[in-house]
CSV table of C-alpha atoms and ligand atoms in Angstrom, one decimal:
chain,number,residue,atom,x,y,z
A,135,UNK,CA,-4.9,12.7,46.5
A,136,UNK,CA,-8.2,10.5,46.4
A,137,UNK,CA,-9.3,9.0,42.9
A,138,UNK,CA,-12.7,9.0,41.4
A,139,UNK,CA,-15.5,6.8,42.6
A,140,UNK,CA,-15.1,3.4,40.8
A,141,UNK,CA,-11.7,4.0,39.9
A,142,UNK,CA,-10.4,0.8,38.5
A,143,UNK,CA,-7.3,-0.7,40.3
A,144,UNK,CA,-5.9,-3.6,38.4
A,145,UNK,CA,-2.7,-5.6,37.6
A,146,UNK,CA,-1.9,-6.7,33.5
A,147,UNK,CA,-0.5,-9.7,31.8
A,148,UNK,CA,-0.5,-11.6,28.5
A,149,UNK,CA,-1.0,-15.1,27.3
A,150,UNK,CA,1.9,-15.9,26.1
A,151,UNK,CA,4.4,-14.2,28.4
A,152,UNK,CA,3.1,-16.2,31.7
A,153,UNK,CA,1.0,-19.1,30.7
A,154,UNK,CA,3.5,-21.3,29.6
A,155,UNK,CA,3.7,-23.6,26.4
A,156,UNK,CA,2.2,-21.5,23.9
A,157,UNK,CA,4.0,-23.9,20.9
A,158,UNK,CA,1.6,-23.4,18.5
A,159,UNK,CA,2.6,-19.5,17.9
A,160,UNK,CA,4.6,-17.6,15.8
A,161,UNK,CA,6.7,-16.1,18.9
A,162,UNK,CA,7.5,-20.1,20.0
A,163,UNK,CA,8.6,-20.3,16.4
A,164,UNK,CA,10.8,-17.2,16.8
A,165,UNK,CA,12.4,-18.3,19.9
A,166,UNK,CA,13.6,-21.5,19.1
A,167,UNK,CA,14.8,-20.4,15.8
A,168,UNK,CA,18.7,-20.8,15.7
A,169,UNK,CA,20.3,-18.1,15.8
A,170,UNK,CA,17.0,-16.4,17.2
A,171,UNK,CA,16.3,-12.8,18.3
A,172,UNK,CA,15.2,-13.9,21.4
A,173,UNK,CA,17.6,-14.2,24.6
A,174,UNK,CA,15.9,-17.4,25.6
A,175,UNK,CA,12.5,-19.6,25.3
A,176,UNK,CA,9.2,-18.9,27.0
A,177,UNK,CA,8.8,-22.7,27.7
A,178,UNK,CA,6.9,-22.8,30.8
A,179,UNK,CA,6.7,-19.0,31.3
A,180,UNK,CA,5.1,-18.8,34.8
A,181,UNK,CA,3.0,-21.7,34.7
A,182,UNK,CA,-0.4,-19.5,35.0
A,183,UNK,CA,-2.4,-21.8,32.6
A,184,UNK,CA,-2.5,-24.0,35.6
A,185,UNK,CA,-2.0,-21.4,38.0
A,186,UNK,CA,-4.2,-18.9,37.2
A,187,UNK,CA,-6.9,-19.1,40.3
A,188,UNK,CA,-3.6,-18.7,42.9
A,189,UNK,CA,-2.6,-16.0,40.8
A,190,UNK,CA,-5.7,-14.4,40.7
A,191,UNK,CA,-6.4,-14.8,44.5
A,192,UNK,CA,-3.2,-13.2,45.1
A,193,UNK,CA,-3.8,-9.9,42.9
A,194,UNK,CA,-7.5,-10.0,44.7
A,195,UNK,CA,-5.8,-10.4,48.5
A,196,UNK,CA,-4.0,-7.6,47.7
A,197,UNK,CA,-6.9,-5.3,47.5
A,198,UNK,CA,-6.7,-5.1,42.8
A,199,UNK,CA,-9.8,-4.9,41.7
A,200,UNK,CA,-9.2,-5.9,38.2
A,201,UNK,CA,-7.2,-8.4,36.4
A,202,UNK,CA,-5.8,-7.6,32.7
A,203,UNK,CA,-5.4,-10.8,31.0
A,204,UNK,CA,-5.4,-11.7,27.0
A,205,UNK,CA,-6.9,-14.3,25.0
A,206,UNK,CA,-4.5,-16.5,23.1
A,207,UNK,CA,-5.4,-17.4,19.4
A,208,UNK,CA,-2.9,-19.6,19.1
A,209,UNK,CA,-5.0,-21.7,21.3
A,210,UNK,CA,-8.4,-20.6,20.3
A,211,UNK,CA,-8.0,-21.4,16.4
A,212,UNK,CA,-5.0,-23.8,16.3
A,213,UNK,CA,-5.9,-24.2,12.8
A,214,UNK,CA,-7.8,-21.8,10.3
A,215,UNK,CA,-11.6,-22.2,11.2
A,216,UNK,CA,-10.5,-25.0,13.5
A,217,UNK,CA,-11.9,-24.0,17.4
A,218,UNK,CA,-11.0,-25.9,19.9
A,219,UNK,CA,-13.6,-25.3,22.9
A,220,UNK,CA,-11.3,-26.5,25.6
A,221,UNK,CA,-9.5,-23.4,25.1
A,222,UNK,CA,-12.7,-21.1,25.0
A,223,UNK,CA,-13.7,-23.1,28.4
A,224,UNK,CA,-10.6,-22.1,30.5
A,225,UNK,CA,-10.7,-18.5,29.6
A,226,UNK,CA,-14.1,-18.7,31.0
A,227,UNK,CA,-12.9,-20.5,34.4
A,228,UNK,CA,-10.1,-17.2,34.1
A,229,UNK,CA,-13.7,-14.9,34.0
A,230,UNK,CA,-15.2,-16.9,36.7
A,231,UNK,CA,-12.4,-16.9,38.9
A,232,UNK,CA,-11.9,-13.3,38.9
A,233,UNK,CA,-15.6,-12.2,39.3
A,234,UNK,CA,-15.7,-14.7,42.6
A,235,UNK,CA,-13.1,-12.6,44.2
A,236,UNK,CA,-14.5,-9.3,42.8
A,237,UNK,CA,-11.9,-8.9,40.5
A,238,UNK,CA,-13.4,-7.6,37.5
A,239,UNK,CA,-12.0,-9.1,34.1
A,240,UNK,CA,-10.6,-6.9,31.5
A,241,UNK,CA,-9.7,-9.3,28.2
A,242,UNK,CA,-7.1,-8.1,25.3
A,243,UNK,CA,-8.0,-10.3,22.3
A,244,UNK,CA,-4.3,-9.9,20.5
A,245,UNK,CA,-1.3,-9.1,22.4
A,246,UNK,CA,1.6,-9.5,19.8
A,247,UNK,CA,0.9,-13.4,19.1
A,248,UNK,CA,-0.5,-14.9,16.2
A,249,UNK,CA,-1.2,-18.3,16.0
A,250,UNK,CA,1.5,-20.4,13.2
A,251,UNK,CA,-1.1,-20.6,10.3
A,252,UNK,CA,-1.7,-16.9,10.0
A,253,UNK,CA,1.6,-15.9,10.3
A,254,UNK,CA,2.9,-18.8,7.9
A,255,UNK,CA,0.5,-17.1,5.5
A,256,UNK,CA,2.0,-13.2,5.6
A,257,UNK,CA,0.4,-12.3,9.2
A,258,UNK,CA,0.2,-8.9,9.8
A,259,UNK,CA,1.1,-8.1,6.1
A,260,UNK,CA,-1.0,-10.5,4.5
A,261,UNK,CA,-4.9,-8.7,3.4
A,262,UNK,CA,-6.9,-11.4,4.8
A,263,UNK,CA,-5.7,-10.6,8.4
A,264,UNK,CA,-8.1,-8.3,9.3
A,265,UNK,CA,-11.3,-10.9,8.4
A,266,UNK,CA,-9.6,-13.6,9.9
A,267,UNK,CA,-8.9,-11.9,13.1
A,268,UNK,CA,-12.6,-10.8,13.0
A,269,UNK,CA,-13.4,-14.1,12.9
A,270,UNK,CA,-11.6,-15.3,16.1
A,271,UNK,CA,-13.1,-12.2,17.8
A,272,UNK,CA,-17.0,-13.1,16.6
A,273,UNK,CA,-16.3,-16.8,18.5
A,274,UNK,CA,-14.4,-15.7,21.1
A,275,UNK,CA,-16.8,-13.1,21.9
A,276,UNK,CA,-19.8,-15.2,21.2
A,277,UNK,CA,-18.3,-17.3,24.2
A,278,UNK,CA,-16.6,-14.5,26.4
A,279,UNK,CA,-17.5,-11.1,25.8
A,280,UNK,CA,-20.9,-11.4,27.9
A,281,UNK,CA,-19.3,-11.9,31.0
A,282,UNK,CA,-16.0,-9.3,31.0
A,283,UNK,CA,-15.9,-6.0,32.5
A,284,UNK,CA,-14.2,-4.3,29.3
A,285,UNK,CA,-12.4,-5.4,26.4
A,286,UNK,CA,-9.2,-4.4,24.5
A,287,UNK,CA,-8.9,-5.5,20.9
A,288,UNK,CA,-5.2,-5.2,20.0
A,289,UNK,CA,-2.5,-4.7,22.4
A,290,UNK,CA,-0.1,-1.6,21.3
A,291,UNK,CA,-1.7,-1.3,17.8
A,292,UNK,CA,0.7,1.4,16.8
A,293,UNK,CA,3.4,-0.1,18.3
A,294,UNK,CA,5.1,-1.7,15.0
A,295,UNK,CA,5.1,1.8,13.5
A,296,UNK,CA,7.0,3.1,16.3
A,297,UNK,CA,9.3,0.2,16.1
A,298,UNK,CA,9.7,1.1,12.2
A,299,UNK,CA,12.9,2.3,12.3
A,300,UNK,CA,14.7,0.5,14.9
A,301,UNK,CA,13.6,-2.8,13.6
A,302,UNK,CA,15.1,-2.0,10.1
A,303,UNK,CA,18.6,-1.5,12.2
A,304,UNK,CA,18.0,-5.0,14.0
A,305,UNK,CA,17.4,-7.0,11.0
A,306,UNK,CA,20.6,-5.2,8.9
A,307,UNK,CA,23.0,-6.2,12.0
A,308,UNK,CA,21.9,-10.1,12.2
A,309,UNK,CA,21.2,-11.3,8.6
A,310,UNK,CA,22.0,-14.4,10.0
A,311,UNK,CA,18.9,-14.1,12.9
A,312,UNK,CA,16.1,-12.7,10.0
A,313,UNK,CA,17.3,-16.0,7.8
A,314,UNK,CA,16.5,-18.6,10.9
A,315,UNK,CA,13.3,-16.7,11.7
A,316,UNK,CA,12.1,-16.7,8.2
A,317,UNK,CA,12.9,-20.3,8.1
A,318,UNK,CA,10.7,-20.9,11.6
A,319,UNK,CA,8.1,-18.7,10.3
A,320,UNK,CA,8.0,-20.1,6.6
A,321,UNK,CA,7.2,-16.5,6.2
A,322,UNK,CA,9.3,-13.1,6.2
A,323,UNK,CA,9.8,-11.8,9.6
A,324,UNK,CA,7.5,-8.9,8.8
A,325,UNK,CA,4.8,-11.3,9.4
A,326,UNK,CA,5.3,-11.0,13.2
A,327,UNK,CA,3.8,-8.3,15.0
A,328,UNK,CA,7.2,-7.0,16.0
A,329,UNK,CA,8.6,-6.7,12.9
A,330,UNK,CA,5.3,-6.0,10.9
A,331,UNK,CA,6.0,-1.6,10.7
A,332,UNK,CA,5.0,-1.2,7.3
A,333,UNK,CA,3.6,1.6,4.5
A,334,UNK,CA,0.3,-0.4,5.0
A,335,UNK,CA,0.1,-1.9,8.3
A,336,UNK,CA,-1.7,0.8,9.8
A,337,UNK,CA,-4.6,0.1,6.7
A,338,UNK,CA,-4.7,-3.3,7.8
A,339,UNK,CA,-4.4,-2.9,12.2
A,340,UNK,CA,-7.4,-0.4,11.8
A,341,UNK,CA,-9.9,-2.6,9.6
A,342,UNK,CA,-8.4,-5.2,12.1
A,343,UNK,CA,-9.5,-3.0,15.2
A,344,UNK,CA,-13.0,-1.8,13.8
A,345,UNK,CA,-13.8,-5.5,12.7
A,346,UNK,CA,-12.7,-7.1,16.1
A,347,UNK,CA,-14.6,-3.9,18.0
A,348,UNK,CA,-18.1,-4.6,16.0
A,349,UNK,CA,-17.9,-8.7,16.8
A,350,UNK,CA,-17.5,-8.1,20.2
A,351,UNK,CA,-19.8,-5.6,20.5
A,352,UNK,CA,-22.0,-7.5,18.7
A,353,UNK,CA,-21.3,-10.3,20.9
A,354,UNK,CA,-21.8,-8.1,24.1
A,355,UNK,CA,-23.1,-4.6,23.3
A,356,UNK,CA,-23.0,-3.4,27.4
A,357,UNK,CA,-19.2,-4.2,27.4
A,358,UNK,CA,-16.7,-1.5,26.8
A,359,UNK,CA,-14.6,-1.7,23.9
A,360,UNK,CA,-11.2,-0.2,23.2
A,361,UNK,CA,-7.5,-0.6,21.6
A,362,UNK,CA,-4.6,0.0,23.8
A,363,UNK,CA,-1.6,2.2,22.1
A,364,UNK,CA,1.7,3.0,23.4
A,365,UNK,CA,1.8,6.1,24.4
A,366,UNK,CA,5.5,7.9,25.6
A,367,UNK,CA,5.9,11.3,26.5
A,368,UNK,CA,7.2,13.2,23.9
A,369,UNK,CA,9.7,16.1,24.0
A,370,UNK,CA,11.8,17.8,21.6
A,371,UNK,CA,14.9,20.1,21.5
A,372,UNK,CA,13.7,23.6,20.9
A,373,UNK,CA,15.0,23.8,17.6
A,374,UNK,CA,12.7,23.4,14.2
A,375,UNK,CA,14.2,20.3,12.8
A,376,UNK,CA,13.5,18.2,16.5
A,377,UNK,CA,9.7,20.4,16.9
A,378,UNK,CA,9.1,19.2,13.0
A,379,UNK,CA,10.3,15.9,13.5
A,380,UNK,CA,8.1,15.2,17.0
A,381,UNK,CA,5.6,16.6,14.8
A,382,UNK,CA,6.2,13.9,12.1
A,383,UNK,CA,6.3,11.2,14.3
A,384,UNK,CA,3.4,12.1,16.3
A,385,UNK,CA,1.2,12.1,13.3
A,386,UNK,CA,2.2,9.0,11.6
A,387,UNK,CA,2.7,7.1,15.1
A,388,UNK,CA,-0.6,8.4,17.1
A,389,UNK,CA,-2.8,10.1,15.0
A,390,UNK,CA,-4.0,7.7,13.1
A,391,UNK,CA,-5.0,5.3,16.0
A,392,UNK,CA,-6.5,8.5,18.0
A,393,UNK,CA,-8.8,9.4,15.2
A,394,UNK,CA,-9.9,5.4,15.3
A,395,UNK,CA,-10.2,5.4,19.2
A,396,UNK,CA,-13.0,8.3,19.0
A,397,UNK,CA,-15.8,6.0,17.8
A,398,UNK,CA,-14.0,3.7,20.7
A,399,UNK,CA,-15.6,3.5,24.7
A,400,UNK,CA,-12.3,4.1,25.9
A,401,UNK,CA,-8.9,3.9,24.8
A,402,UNK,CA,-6.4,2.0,26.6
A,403,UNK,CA,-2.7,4.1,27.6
A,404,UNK,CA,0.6,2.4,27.3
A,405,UNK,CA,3.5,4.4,29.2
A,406,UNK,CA,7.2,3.4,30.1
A,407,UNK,CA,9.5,6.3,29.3
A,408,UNK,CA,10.0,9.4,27.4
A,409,UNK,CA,11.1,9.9,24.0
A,410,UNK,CA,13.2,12.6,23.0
A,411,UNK,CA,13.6,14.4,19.4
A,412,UNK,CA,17.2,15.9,18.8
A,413,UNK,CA,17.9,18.5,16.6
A,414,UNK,CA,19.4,15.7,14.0
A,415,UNK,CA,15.4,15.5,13.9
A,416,UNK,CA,16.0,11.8,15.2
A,417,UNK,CA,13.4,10.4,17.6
A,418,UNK,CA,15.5,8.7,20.7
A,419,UNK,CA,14.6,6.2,23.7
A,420,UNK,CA,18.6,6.8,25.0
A,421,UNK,CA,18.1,8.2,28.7
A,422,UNK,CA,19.5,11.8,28.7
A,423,UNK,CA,23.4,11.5,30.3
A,424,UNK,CA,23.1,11.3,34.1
A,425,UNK,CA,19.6,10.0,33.9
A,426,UNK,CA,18.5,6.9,35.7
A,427,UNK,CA,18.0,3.9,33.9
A,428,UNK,CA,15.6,0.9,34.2
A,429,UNK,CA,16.5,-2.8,33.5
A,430,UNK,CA,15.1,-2.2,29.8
A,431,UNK,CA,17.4,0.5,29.0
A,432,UNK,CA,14.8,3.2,29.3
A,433,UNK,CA,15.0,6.9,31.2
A,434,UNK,CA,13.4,6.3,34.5
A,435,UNK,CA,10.6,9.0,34.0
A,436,UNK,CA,7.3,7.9,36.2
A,437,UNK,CA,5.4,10.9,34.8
A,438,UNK,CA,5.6,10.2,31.6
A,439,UNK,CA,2.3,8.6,31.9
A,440,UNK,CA,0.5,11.6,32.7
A,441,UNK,CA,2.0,13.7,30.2
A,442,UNK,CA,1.0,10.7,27.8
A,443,UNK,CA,-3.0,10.3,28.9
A,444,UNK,CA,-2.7,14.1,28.9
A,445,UNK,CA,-1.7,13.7,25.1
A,446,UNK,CA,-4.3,10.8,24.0
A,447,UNK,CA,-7.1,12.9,26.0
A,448,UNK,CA,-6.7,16.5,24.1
A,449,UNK,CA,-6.5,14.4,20.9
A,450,UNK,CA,-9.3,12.0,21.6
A,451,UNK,CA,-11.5,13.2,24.2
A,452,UNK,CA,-12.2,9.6,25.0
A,453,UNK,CA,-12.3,8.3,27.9
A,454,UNK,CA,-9.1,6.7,29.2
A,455,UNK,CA,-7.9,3.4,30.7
A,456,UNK,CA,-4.4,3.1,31.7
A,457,UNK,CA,-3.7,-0.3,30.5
A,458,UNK,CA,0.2,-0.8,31.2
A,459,UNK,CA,2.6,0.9,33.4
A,460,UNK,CA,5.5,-0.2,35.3
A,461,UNK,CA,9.4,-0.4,35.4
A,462,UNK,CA,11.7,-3.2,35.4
A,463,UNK,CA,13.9,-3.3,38.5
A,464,UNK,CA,15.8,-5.8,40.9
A,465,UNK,CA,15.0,-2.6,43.4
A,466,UNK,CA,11.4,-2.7,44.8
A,467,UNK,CA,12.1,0.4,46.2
A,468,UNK,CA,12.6,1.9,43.0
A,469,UNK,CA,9.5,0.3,41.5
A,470,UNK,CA,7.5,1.8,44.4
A,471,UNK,CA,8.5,5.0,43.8
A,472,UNK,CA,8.3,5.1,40.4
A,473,UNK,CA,4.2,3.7,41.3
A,474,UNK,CA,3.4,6.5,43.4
A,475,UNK,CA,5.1,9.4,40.8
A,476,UNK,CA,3.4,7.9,37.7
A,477,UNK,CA,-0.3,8.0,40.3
A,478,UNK,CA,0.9,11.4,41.1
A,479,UNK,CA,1.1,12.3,37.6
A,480,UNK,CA,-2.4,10.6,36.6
A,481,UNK,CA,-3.9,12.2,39.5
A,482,UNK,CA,-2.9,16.0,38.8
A,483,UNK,CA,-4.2,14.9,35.1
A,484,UNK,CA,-7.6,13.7,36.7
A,485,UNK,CA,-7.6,17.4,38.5
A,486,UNK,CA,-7.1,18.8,35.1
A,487,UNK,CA,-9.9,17.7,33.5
A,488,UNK,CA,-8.4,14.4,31.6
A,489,UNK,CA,-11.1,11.8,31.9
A,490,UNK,CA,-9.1,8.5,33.5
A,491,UNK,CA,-10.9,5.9,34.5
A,492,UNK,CA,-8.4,3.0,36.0
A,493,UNK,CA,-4.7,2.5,36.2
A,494,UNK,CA,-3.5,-1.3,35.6
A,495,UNK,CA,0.1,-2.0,36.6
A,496,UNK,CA,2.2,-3.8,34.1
A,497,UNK,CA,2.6,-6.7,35.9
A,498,UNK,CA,1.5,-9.2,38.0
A,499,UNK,CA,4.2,-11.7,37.9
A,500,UNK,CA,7.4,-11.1,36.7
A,501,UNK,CA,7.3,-12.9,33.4
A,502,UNK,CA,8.7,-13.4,29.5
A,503,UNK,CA,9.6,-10.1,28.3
A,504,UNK,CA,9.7,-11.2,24.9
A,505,UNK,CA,13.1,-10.8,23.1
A,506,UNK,CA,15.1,-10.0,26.0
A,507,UNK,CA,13.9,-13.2,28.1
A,508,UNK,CA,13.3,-13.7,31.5
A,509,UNK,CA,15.9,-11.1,33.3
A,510,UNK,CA,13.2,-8.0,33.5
A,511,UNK,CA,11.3,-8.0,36.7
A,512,UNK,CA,8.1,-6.1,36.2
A,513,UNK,CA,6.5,-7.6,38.4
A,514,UNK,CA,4.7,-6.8,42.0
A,515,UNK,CA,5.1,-10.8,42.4
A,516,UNK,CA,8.3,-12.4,42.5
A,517,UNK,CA,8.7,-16.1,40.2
A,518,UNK,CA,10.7,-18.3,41.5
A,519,UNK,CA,12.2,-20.2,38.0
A,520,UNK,CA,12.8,-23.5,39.3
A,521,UNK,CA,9.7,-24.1,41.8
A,522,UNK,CA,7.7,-21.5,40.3
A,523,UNK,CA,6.7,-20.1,44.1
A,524,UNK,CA,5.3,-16.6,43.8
A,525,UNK,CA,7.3,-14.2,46.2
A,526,UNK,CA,5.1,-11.0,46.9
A,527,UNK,CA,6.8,-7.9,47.1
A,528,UNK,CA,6.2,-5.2,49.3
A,529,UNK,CA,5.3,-2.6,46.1
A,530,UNK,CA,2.4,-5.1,45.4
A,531,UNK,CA,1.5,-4.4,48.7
A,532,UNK,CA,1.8,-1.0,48.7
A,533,UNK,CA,-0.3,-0.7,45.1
A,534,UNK,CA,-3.2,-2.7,47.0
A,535,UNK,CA,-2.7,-0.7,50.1
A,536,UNK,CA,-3.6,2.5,47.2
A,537,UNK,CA,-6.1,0.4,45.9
A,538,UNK,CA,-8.3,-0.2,48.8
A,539,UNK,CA,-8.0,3.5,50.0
A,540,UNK,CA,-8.4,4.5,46.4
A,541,UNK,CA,-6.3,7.5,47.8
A,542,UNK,CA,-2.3,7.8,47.2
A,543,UNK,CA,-2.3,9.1,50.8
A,544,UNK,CA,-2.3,5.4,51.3
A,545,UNK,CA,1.2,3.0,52.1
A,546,UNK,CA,2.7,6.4,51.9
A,547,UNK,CA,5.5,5.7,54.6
A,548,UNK,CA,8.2,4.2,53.3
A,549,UNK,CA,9.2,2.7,56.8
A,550,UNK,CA,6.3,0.2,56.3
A,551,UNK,CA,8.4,-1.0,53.7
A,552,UNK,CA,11.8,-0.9,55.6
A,553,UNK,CA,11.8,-4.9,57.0
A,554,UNK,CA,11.4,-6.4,53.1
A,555,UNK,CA,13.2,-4.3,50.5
A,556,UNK,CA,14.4,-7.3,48.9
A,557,UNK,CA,11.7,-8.6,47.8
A,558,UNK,CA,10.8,-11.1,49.8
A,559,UNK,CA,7.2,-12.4,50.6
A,560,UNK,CA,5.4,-10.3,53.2
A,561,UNK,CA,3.0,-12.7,54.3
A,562,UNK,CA,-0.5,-12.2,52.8
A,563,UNK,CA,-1.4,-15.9,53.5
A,564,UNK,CA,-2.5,-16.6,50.6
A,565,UNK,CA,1.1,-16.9,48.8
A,566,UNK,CA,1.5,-20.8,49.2
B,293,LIG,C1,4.6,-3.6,26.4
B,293,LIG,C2,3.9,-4.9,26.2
B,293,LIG,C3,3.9,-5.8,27.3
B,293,LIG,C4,5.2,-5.8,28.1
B,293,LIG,C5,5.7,-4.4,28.4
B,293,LIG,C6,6.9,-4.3,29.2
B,293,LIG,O1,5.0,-3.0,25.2
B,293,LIG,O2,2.6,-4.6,25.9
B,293,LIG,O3,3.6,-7.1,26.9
B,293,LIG,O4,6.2,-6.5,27.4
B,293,LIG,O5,5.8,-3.7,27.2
């Protein structure tokens, strides 16, 4: 049950769900929208713009040895063509803090935000997205890319085509929501990257990839450069119309970004759950009846994320990072469980020839999970919302405990666990 040599061992997060006062993007617009679709503010998220070298310490004492952070470009360009350096300058203390703890850094240029000005003019659906996203790529590479250990361009690229159809049932329930947000925005909501699933968004995200990959690479040709995509498992009923419709969904959700991610150094996997096709030929995320079921709503399913890097690598033959992963529980327990079957899963993958080169857990800190707030717990570290203390818990330990063994035969005993199933901090001394 050992990994590969140089496996990477990492935890992931994203500007604006931790840092905290991210105003100046679309998603702040969104949330304080009245009525909004969001269950409550980010406001001060988790703090980690001031936080970020106790966070990062924490993730390294642990025994990670990478940290999955993005770049926010609502900071970095506040204004078309307007860059403010201070915000290139503390993503570079983010860089330098991990690589003094041996932590290497792996930076996601877009992950869902847009800062106001884009979105006020169309976002996502507007033409000029793709050179204007370019644009914040060529500087923020020209100040950052040297120094990473891999780079992701845009977080979940396919994941407003998957989000098509659902998102046309959310806006038809809450007129009322779309006519607030629209209002925030100055903008239709399609401009956010949420909404954005479109008969040309995937035209526009894949210029938008290709452009953002070239300026970083031209920025930093050594550095690996990917998307990320989410991935789920796929399965249909073994009738035609749920085989044809899997079929249909796989090539207008997947395909398209798998044929991009060949020219790509790797391509980053996204898993949560499973995602059935019924013989109504109706693609479904409602857990099978009598299935356990996570804090989001999805079917527990840990290996789903092999089945999905086994997917993206007999489609792409590139080389594959597993960029997110992880369940949403008040039961550590559970979350540690679910860690070792999803490892299980990536490791019989690994024996089968699928190329994976690191496994990231999604997340450090239990943090903003966009439109459903703050009640998710993701993370291997505890928030406290008041004091924002960071409580480790013992699956964090347990996923460093893997880490450092690079081995699942690692914190296999459950018993090691027994003394702080709740949650609590387990004492790495470095946890304030
Ligand atoms: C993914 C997002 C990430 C997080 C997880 C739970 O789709 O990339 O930001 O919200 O889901």
């Amino acid at each position: 049950m050992s990994f590969p040599a140089g496996f990477v061992w990492g935890a992931a997060t994203a500007a604006h769900q931790l840092e905290g006062g991210n105003w100046n993007s679309d998603c702040w617009a969104l949330e304080h929208a009245k009525p909004s679709f969001f269950a409550e503010p980010s406001a001060d998220a988790c703090d980690h713009a001031a936080r970020y070298g106790d966070d990062i310490a924490v993730l390294a004492a642990l025994g990670l040895n990478a940290y999955r952070f993005s770049i926010e470009w609502a900071r970095v360009e506040p204004e078309e063509g307007a860059f403010s350096q201070p915000a290139l300058d503390h993503y570079k203390r983010v860089i330098d803090a991990c690589w003094s703890r041996n932590v290497q850094p792996v930076a996601t240029f877009h992950h869902f935000t847009n800062p106001r000005w884009v979105t006020r003019d169309g976002g996502w659906n507007d033409d000029r997205f793709p050179d204007r996203f370019a644009r914040y790529c060529d500087v923020a590479a020209g100040e950052l890319a040297g120094e990473l250990a891999s780079a992701c361009t845009i977080n979940e690229i396919n994941l407003p085509d998957s989000l098509g159809e659902l998102m046309l049932r959310v806006k038809a329930k809450h007129p009322d929501r779309v006519a607030a947000a629209e209002q925030a925005l100055g903008a239709p909501v399609e401009s956010f990257f949420l909404f954005a699933g479109s008969e040309t968004y995937a035209r526009r995200a894949s210029r938008a990839h290709v452009l953002a990959r070239d300026a970083i690479k031209a920025a930093a040709p050594h550095v690996p450069v990917g998307m990320t995509m989410s991935i789920q498992e796929c399965e249909a009923e073994p009738v035609e119309t749920a085989q044809a419709a899997m079929r249909a969904y796989k090539q207008r959700v997947y395909a398209p970004y798998y044929e991009l991610a060949k020219q790509d150094d790797f391509l980053g996997v996204q898993t949560y759950t499973r995602t059935l096709f019924g013989a109504d030929g109706r693609a479904s995320r409602r857990p099978p009846s009598g299935a356990e079921v996570t804090q989001m709503g999805y079917e527990y399913r840990p290996q789903a994320l092999g089945a999905a890097c086994r997917d993206a690598w007999a489609a792409t033959r590139t080389p594959i990072l597993v960029t997110e992963s992880g369940i949403a529980t008040k039961d550590d327990a559970r979350r540690r469980a679910f860690i070792r079957e999803a490892l299980g899963s990536v490791a019989a993958a690994i024996a089968d020839g699928v190329d994976i080169r690191g496994y990231v857990y999604w997340t450090l800190l239990d943090n903003f999970e966009w439109m459903s707030g703050y009640a998710p717990l993701f993370g291997l570290v505890g928030v406290d919302r008041r004091t924002q203390a960071r409580a480790i818990k013992p699956s964090a330990v347990m996923l460093g405990q893997i880490a450092r063994a690079n081995s699942l035969d690692a914190g296999a005993s459950e018993a090691d666990f027994a003394l702080s199933t709740s949650g609590a901090a387990v004492g790495l001394g470095v946890n304030g």
